Coordinates of C-alpha atoms in Angstrom, one line a residue:
M1 CA -1.9 -15.4 11.5
R2 CA -2.2 -14.4 7.8
L3 CA -2.2 -10.6 7.7
S4 CA -2.5 -7.9 5.0
F5 CA -1.5 -4.3 5.6
I6 CA -3.3 -1.6 3.8
G7 CA -3.0 2.2 3.8
M8 CA -1.2 5.1 2.2
S9 CA 2.5 5.2 1.5
G10 CA 4.3 6.4 4.5
T11 CA 1.9 5.0 7.2
G12 CA 4.3 2.3 8.3
K13 CA 3.3 -0.8 6.4
S14 CA 6.8 -1.7 5.4
H15 CA 8.2 -0.9 8.8
W16 CA 5.8 -3.2 10.7
S17 CA 5.8 -5.9 8.1
S18 CA 9.6 -6.0 8.3
R19 CA 9.4 -6.2 12.1
L20 CA 7.0 -9.2 11.8
V21 CA 9.7 -11.0 9.7
E22 CA 11.8 -10.9 12.9
Q23 CA 8.9 -12.8 14.6
G24 CA 9.0 -15.6 11.9
Y25 CA 6.5 -14.2 9.5
K26 CA 6.9 -14.7 5.7
R27 CA 6.7 -11.3 4.1
F28 CA 5.4 -10.5 0.6
C29 CA 6.2 -6.8 -0.3
C30 CA 4.1 -5.9 -3.3
D31 CA 6.0 -2.7 -4.1
D32 CA 9.3 -4.6 -4.1
L33 CA 7.9 -7.3 -6.4
I34 CA 6.5 -4.7 -8.8
E35 CA 9.8 -2.9 -8.8
Q36 CA 11.5 -6.2 -9.8
R37 CA 9.3 -6.5 -12.9
L38 CA 9.8 -2.9 -13.8
Q39 CA 13.6 -3.1 -13.4
P40 CA 14.4 -2.8 -17.2
E41 CA 12.4 0.4 -17.3
L42 CA 13.9 1.7 -14.1
T43 CA 17.4 1.4 -15.6
T44 CA 18.8 4.4 -17.3
P45 CA 21.0 4.2 -20.5
E46 CA 24.0 5.0 -18.2
G47 CA 23.1 1.9 -16.1
T48 CA 21.9 3.7 -13.0
M49 CA 18.5 3.1 -11.3
I50 CA 15.7 5.5 -10.8
S51 CA 12.9 5.0 -8.2
M52 CA 9.4 3.9 -9.2
G53 CA 8.2 7.3 -8.1
E54 CA 10.5 9.0 -10.5
W55 CA 9.5 6.6 -13.3
M56 CA 5.7 7.0 -12.8
G57 CA 6.0 10.8 -12.3
F58 CA 3.2 13.2 -11.5
P59 CA -0.4 12.9 -12.8
Y60 CA 0.0 16.1 -14.9
E61 CA 2.8 14.5 -17.0
A62 CA 2.1 13.1 -20.4
H63 CA 3.5 9.6 -19.7
Y64 CA 1.7 9.2 -16.4
P65 CA -1.6 7.4 -17.6
E66 CA 0.4 4.7 -19.4
R67 CA 2.7 4.1 -16.5
E68 CA -0.1 4.1 -14.0
A69 CA -1.9 1.4 -16.0
K70 CA 1.3 -0.7 -16.3
Y71 CA 1.9 -0.4 -12.5
L72 CA -1.6 -1.5 -11.8
G73 CA -1.4 -4.4 -14.2
Y74 CA 1.7 -5.7 -12.4
E75 CA 0.0 -5.2 -9.1
V76 CA -2.9 -7.4 -10.2
E77 CA -0.5 -10.1 -11.4
I78 CA 1.5 -10.1 -8.2
L79 CA -1.4 -10.1 -5.7
T80 CA -3.0 -12.9 -7.7
E81 CA 0.2 -14.9 -7.5
I82 CA 0.5 -14.4 -3.7
L83 CA -3.0 -15.5 -3.1
N84 CA -2.5 -18.5 -5.4
H85 CA 0.6 -19.4 -3.4
I86 CA -1.3 -19.2 -0.1
E87 CA -4.1 -21.4 -1.4
A88 CA -1.7 -23.9 -2.9
N89 CA 0.4 -24.3 0.3
P90 CA -2.1 -24.4 3.2
N91 CA 0.3 -26.2 5.5
H92 CA 3.1 -23.7 5.1
N93 CA 1.2 -20.5 5.4
R94 CA 0.4 -20.0 9.1
N95 CA 2.3 -16.7 9.6
I96 CA 2.2 -14.5 6.5
I97 CA 2.2 -10.8 6.0
I98 CA 1.3 -9.1 2.7
D99 CA 2.6 -5.6 2.6
T100 CA 0.3 -4.2 -0.1
T101 CA 0.6 -1.0 -2.1
G102 CA -1.5 2.1 -1.4
S103 CA -3.4 1.4 -4.5
V104 CA -4.6 -2.1 -3.5
I105 CA -8.1 -0.8 -3.1
Y106 CA -8.3 -0.3 -6.9
M107 CA -8.1 -4.0 -7.5
E108 CA -11.2 -5.8 -8.9
T109 CA -13.7 -6.6 -6.2
D110 CA -13.3 -10.4 -6.6
L111 CA -9.5 -10.1 -5.9
L112 CA -10.1 -8.0 -2.9
E113 CA -12.7 -10.4 -1.6
R114 CA -10.1 -13.2 -2.0
L115 CA -7.6 -11.1 0.0
Q116 CA -10.2 -10.6 2.7
R117 CA -11.1 -14.3 2.8
L118 CA -7.6 -15.5 3.0
T119 CA -6.1 -12.9 5.3
T120 CA -7.0 -10.5 8.1
I121 CA -6.8 -7.0 6.6
V122 CA -5.2 -4.4 8.9
Y123 CA -5.6 -0.7 8.0
L124 CA -2.8 1.6 9.2
D125 CA -4.8 4.8 9.6
T126 CA -3.9 8.3 8.3
P127 CA -5.2 11.1 10.5
L128 CA -6.0 14.5 9.0
A129 CA -3.3 16.1 11.0
V130 CA -0.5 14.3 9.1
Q131 CA -2.0 14.5 5.6
E132 CA -0.4 17.8 4.7
R133 CA 3.0 16.4 5.7
M134 CA 2.4 13.4 3.5
R135 CA 1.5 15.7 0.5
S136 CA 4.6 17.7 1.0
A137 CA 6.7 14.5 1.2
Y138 CA 5.1 13.2 -2.0
C139 CA 5.8 16.5 -3.9
T140 CA 9.5 16.5 -2.7
N141 CA 10.2 12.8 -3.1
P142 CA 7.4 11.2 -5.0
A143 CA 6.3 7.6 -4.3
P144 CA 4.4 5.8 -7.1
V145 CA 0.9 7.1 -6.4
V146 CA -2.1 5.9 -8.4
W147 CA -4.5 8.9 -8.8
R148 CA -7.1 7.4 -11.0
D149 CA -9.7 10.2 -11.6
K150 CA -8.8 12.2 -8.5
F151 CA -6.5 14.7 -10.2
N152 CA -7.7 17.6 -12.3
Q153 CA -5.9 20.9 -13.1
Q154 CA -8.0 24.0 -13.5
P155 CA -7.2 26.8 -16.1
N156 CA -4.2 28.9 -15.0
E157 CA -3.6 26.7 -12.0
T158 CA 0.0 25.6 -11.4
H159 CA 1.0 22.0 -11.0
E160 CA 1.8 22.5 -7.4
A161 CA -1.5 24.2 -6.6
A162 CA -3.4 21.4 -8.4
L163 CA -1.6 18.7 -6.4
A164 CA -2.2 20.6 -3.1
R165 CA -6.0 20.9 -3.9
C166 CA -6.5 17.4 -5.1
Y167 CA -4.4 15.4 -2.7
P168 CA -6.9 15.7 0.2
D169 CA -9.6 14.4 -2.1
L170 CA -7.4 11.5 -3.0
L171 CA -6.8 10.6 0.6
A172 CA -10.5 11.0 1.5
S173 CA -11.6 8.6 -1.2
R174 CA -8.9 6.1 -0.3
T175 CA -9.7 6.3 3.4
H176 CA -13.3 5.4 2.7
E177 CA -12.1 2.3 0.7
Y178 CA -9.5 1.3 3.2
K179 CA -12.0 1.3 6.0
K180 CA -14.5 -0.6 3.8
W181 CA -12.2 -3.5 3.4
A182 CA -10.4 -3.5 6.7
D183 CA -11.0 -6.0 9.5
I184 CA -8.9 -3.9 11.9
T185 CA -7.9 -0.2 12.0
L186 CA -4.8 0.7 13.9
D187 CA -4.2 4.3 15.2
Y188 CA -1.4 6.2 13.6
H189 CA -0.2 7.8 16.8
L190 CA -0.3 4.6 18.8
L191 CA 2.1 2.9 16.4
R192 CA 4.6 5.8 16.9
Q193 CA 4.8 5.7 20.6
P194 CA 8.5 5.2 21.6
A195 CA 7.9 2.1 23.7
F196 CA 5.4 0.5 21.3
G197 CA 7.1 -2.6 19.9
V198 CA 6.2 -5.6 17.7
D199 CA 4.7 -7.6 20.6
D200 CA 2.4 -4.6 21.4
F201 CA 1.5 -4.5 17.7
L202 CA 0.4 -8.1 17.6
N203 CA -1.4 -7.8 20.9
E204 CA -3.2 -4.7 19.6
I205 CA -4.5 -6.8 16.7
S206 CA -5.6 -9.5 19.0
N207 CA -7.3 -7.1 21.4
V208 CA -9.2 -5.2 18.7
Y209 CA -10.2 -8.2 16.7
T210 CA -10.3 -11.9 17.5
V211 CA -8.3 -13.3 14.5
V212 CA -10.0 -16.4 13.2
E213 CA -7.9 -18.7 11.2
K214 CA -9.5 -18.1 7.8
A215 CA -10.2 -21.3 5.8
L216 CA -8.2 -22.0 2.7

């Protein structure tokens, strides 16, 4: 099967895509590939590395819009290259997993349509009950989050208060887009049951959706 995982950071995309590697899948991790291209900018003058989240920063910081745009530009390049690779190697791409970024839904429609045509898109759901925990984790240890137009700060509002107010709107807008593009939606709590393993994961996909080998 050729699969793509979509969803917010922290929903388990990297965990399950890594588990599929153990089953013989070839994995493309978009965040890792973006990080490779950003490596010169992630290296401090002292030679140490900072995370992509530290580099991108928060949406209220002056450098954020430029870095958000650069991140998205690399994301377009990398996703295009992955899909080109799949189309160019039809006989070597039977079991592939694309671990997309949380911002994949901001790609141009034609690129998302290619992703949907060439792979089965699996959305790892984010229930309301865990969204506050995700916001707290983002504020404490920021991942590179693309906000687009979903952040605004009101007069006399602190940065923290603005993030707390806007983060649910960001998740709601993304959830709508994730569900729009997904072939399959997998339940957050199901994936976290102690006995739930990679075979169960693959069976769940087969049970929910009959995966048709999509034509190249």
